[in-house]
JSON list of C-alpha atoms and ligand atoms in Angstrom, two decimals:
[
{"chain": "R", "resi": 179, "resn": "UNK", "atom": "CA", "xyz": [63.51, -35.52, 13.84]},
{"chain": "R", "resi": 180, "resn": "UNK", "atom": "CA", "xyz": [62.16, -38.51, 12.18]},
{"chain": "R", "resi": 181, "resn": "UNK", "atom": "CA", "xyz": [58.17, -38.86, 11.71]},
{"chain": "R", "resi": 182, "resn": "UNK", "atom": "CA", "xyz": [56.50, -41.98, 11.73]},
{"chain": "R", "resi": 183, "resn": "UNK", "atom": "CA", "xyz": [52.72, -42.14, 10.47]},
{"chain": "R", "resi": 184, "resn": "UNK", "atom": "CA", "xyz": [50.72, -45.07, 12.32]},
{"chain": "R", "resi": 185, "resn": "UNK", "atom": "CA", "xyz": [47.44, -45.79, 10.97]},
{"chain": "R", "resi": 186, "resn": "UNK", "atom": "CA", "xyz": [45.26, -48.32, 12.91]},
{"chain": "R", "resi": 187, "resn": "UNK", "atom": "CA", "xyz": [42.40, -49.77, 10.94]},
{"chain": "R", "resi": 188, "resn": "UNK", "atom": "CA", "xyz": [39.14, -48.86, 12.63]},
{"chain": "R", "resi": 189, "resn": "UNK", "atom": "CA", "xyz": [36.62, -51.22, 10.78]},
{"chain": "R", "resi": 190, "resn": "UNK", "atom": "CA", "xyz": [34.46, -53.30, 12.72]},
{"chain": "R", "resi": 191, "resn": "UNK", "atom": "CA", "xyz": [36.40, -56.68, 11.96]},
{"chain": "R", "resi": 192, "resn": "UNK", "atom": "CA", "xyz": [39.69, -55.02, 13.29]},
{"chain": "R", "resi": 193, "resn": "UNK", "atom": "CA", "xyz": [38.11, -53.56, 16.21]},
{"chain": "R", "resi": 194, "resn": "UNK", "atom": "CA", "xyz": [36.78, -57.04, 16.96]},
{"chain": "R", "resi": 195, "resn": "UNK", "atom": "CA", "xyz": [40.50, -58.83, 16.27]},
{"chain": "R", "resi": 196, "resn": "UNK", "atom": "CA", "xyz": [42.37, -56.40, 18.60]},
{"chain": "R", "resi": 197, "resn": "UNK", "atom": "CA", "xyz": [42.90, -52.93, 17.13]},
{"chain": "R", "resi": 198, "resn": "UNK", "atom": "CA", "xyz": [42.19, -51.13, 20.30]},
{"chain": "R", "resi": 199, "resn": "UNK", "atom": "CA", "xyz": [44.88, -53.04, 21.98]},
{"chain": "R", "resi": 200, "resn": "UNK", "atom": "CA", "xyz": [47.48, -52.23, 19.36]},
{"chain": "R", "resi": 201, "resn": "UNK", "atom": "CA", "xyz": [46.37, -48.43, 19.77]},
{"chain": "R", "resi": 202, "resn": "UNK", "atom": "CA", "xyz": [46.59, -48.50, 23.44]},
{"chain": "R", "resi": 203, "resn": "UNK", "atom": "CA", "xyz": [50.06, -49.97, 23.05]},
{"chain": "R", "resi": 204, "resn": "UNK", "atom": "CA", "xyz": [51.23, -47.25, 20.60]},
{"chain": "R", "resi": 205, "resn": "UNK", "atom": "CA", "xyz": [49.86, -44.52, 23.08]},
{"chain": "R", "resi": 206, "resn": "UNK", "atom": "CA", "xyz": [51.94, -46.10, 25.67]},
{"chain": "R", "resi": 207, "resn": "UNK", "atom": "CA", "xyz": [55.03, -46.18, 23.93]},
{"chain": "R", "resi": 208, "resn": "UNK", "atom": "CA", "xyz": [54.44, -42.56, 22.69]},
{"chain": "R", "resi": 209, "resn": "UNK", "atom": "CA", "xyz": [54.27, -41.85, 26.70]},
{"chain": "R", "resi": 210, "resn": "UNK", "atom": "CA", "xyz": [57.84, -43.92, 26.85]},
{"chain": "R", "resi": 211, "resn": "UNK", "atom": "CA", "xyz": [59.51, -42.32, 24.13]},
{"chain": "R", "resi": 212, "resn": "UNK", "atom": "CA", "xyz": [61.43, -39.72, 26.26]},
{"chain": "R", "resi": 213, "resn": "UNK", "atom": "CA", "xyz": [62.62, -42.65, 28.67]},
{"chain": "R", "resi": 214, "resn": "UNK", "atom": "CA", "xyz": [63.49, -44.76, 25.59]},
{"chain": "R", "resi": 215, "resn": "UNK", "atom": "CA", "xyz": [65.32, -41.99, 23.72]},
{"chain": "R", "resi": 216, "resn": "UNK", "atom": "CA", "xyz": [63.29, -42.45, 20.67]},
{"chain": "R", "resi": 217, "resn": "UNK", "atom": "CA", "xyz": [64.20, -39.52, 18.25]},
{"chain": "R", "resi": 218, "resn": "UNK", "atom": "CA", "xyz": [60.84, -39.65, 16.45]},
{"chain": "R", "resi": 219, "resn": "UNK", "atom": "CA", "xyz": [57.74, -38.03, 16.03]},
{"chain": "R", "resi": 220, "resn": "UNK", "atom": "CA", "xyz": [55.01, -41.03, 16.11]},
{"chain": "R", "resi": 221, "resn": "UNK", "atom": "CA", "xyz": [51.64, -39.84, 14.51]},
{"chain": "R", "resi": 222, "resn": "UNK", "atom": "CA", "xyz": [48.89, -42.13, 15.22]},
{"chain": "R", "resi": 223, "resn": "UNK", "atom": "CA", "xyz": [45.75, -42.06, 13.64]},
{"chain": "R", "resi": 224, "resn": "UNK", "atom": "CA", "xyz": [42.47, -44.82, 13.69]},
{"chain": "R", "resi": 225, "resn": "UNK", "atom": "CA", "xyz": [41.01, -44.72, 10.33]},
{"chain": "R", "resi": 226, "resn": "UNK", "atom": "CA", "xyz": [38.19, -46.93, 8.76]},
{"chain": "R", "resi": 227, "resn": "UNK", "atom": "CA", "xyz": [38.74, -49.03, 5.61]},
{"chain": "R", "resi": 228, "resn": "UNK", "atom": "CA", "xyz": [42.49, -48.61, 5.31]},
{"chain": "R", "resi": 229, "resn": "UNK", "atom": "CA", "xyz": [43.26, -52.01, 3.91]},
{"chain": "R", "resi": 230, "resn": "UNK", "atom": "CA", "xyz": [40.85, -52.00, 1.10]},
{"chain": "R", "resi": 231, "resn": "UNK", "atom": "CA", "xyz": [40.09, -55.20, 2.85]},
{"chain": "R", "resi": 232, "resn": "UNK", "atom": "CA", "xyz": [42.18, -57.20, 0.20]},
{"chain": "R", "resi": 233, "resn": "UNK", "atom": "CA", "xyz": [41.91, -60.51, 2.13]},
{"chain": "R", "resi": 234, "resn": "UNK", "atom": "CA", "xyz": [39.19, -61.97, 4.48]},
{"chain": "R", "resi": 235, "resn": "UNK", "atom": "CA", "xyz": [42.11, -62.93, 7.47]},
{"chain": "R", "resi": 236, "resn": "UNK", "atom": "CA", "xyz": [43.76, -59.36, 7.39]},
{"chain": "R", "resi": 237, "resn": "UNK", "atom": "CA", "xyz": [42.49, -58.05, 10.35]},
{"chain": "R", "resi": 238, "resn": "UNK", "atom": "CA", "xyz": [43.74, -56.05, 12.49]},
{"chain": "R", "resi": 239, "resn": "UNK", "atom": "CA", "xyz": [45.41, -54.04, 10.18]},
{"chain": "R", "resi": 240, "resn": "UNK", "atom": "CA", "xyz": [48.24, -51.54, 10.48]},
{"chain": "R", "resi": 241, "resn": "UNK", "atom": "CA", "xyz": [49.91, -49.16, 8.31]},
{"chain": "R", "resi": 242, "resn": "UNK", "atom": "CA", "xyz": [53.11, -47.69, 9.20]},
{"chain": "R", "resi": 243, "resn": "UNK", "atom": "CA", "xyz": [54.94, -45.06, 6.79]},
{"chain": "R", "resi": 244, "resn": "UNK", "atom": "CA", "xyz": [52.83, -46.88, 3.88]},
{"chain": "R", "resi": 245, "resn": "UNK", "atom": "CA", "xyz": [53.87, -50.23, 4.74]},
{"chain": "R", "resi": 246, "resn": "UNK", "atom": "CA", "xyz": [50.88, -52.56, 5.40]},
{"chain": "R", "resi": 247, "resn": "UNK", "atom": "CA", "xyz": [51.12, -55.08, 8.40]},
{"chain": "R", "resi": 248, "resn": "UNK", "atom": "CA", "xyz": [48.13, -57.60, 8.03]},
{"chain": "R", "resi": 249, "resn": "UNK", "atom": "CA", "xyz": [47.14, -59.53, 10.90]},
{"chain": "R", "resi": 250, "resn": "UNK", "atom": "CA", "xyz": [48.88, -57.26, 13.39]},
{"chain": "R", "resi": 251, "resn": "UNK", "atom": "CA", "xyz": [49.32, -57.70, 17.09]},
{"chain": "R", "resi": 252, "resn": "UNK", "atom": "CA", "xyz": [50.74, -55.29, 19.61]},
{"chain": "R", "resi": 253, "resn": "UNK", "atom": "CA", "xyz": [54.23, -56.64, 19.72]},
{"chain": "R", "resi": 254, "resn": "UNK", "atom": "CA", "xyz": [54.55, -56.96, 16.08]},
{"chain": "R", "resi": 255, "resn": "UNK", "atom": "CA", "xyz": [53.46, -53.29, 15.66]},
{"chain": "R", "resi": 256, "resn": "UNK", "atom": "CA", "xyz": [56.07, -52.36, 18.68]},
{"chain": "R", "resi": 257, "resn": "UNK", "atom": "CA", "xyz": [58.69, -54.15, 17.37]},
{"chain": "R", "resi": 258, "resn": "UNK", "atom": "CA", "xyz": [58.54, -52.50, 13.68]},
{"chain": "R", "resi": 259, "resn": "UNK", "atom": "CA", "xyz": [58.12, -49.12, 15.32]},
{"chain": "R", "resi": 260, "resn": "UNK", "atom": "CA", "xyz": [61.26, -49.47, 17.51]},
{"chain": "R", "resi": 261, "resn": "UNK", "atom": "CA", "xyz": [63.17, -50.65, 14.73]},
{"chain": "R", "resi": 262, "resn": "UNK", "atom": "CA", "xyz": [62.46, -48.02, 12.36]},
{"chain": "R", "resi": 263, "resn": "UNK", "atom": "CA", "xyz": [62.91, -45.25, 15.06]},
{"chain": "R", "resi": 264, "resn": "UNK", "atom": "CA", "xyz": [66.24, -46.67, 15.53]},
{"chain": "R", "resi": 265, "resn": "UNK", "atom": "CA", "xyz": [67.13, -46.89, 11.82]},
{"chain": "R", "resi": 266, "resn": "UNK", "atom": "CA", "xyz": [69.45, -43.88, 10.64]},
{"chain": "J", "resi": 292, "resn": "FES", "atom": "S1", "xyz": [39.20, -52.34, 6.74]},
{"chain": "J", "resi": 292, "resn": "FES", "atom": "FE1", "xyz": [39.69, -53.22, 8.33]},
{"chain": "J", "resi": 292, "resn": "FES", "atom": "S2", "xyz": [40.45, -55.07, 7.59]},
{"chain": "J", "resi": 292, "resn": "FES", "atom": "FE2", "xyz": [39.83, -54.00, 5.81]}
]
């Protein structure tokens, strides 16, 4: 089974900019995994300072299998996860 490592930044700025909504969306997707037939293990964690704060307007930051997504939204993150789960 494929594995996806998803990290959501939990710094104050990312939380203020919507990190919790992204986290909720990922948790919902994990619950729907069976119905969507996603053959992938999704490991999700919240970590502080995952981005190194390279730019001021990067928040919220999500890292999926080492790919950094700046200014992430639940829609962008869900789309990326679904795409990666479907790739062979
Ligand atoms: S640690 Fe969250 S944006 Fe840099």
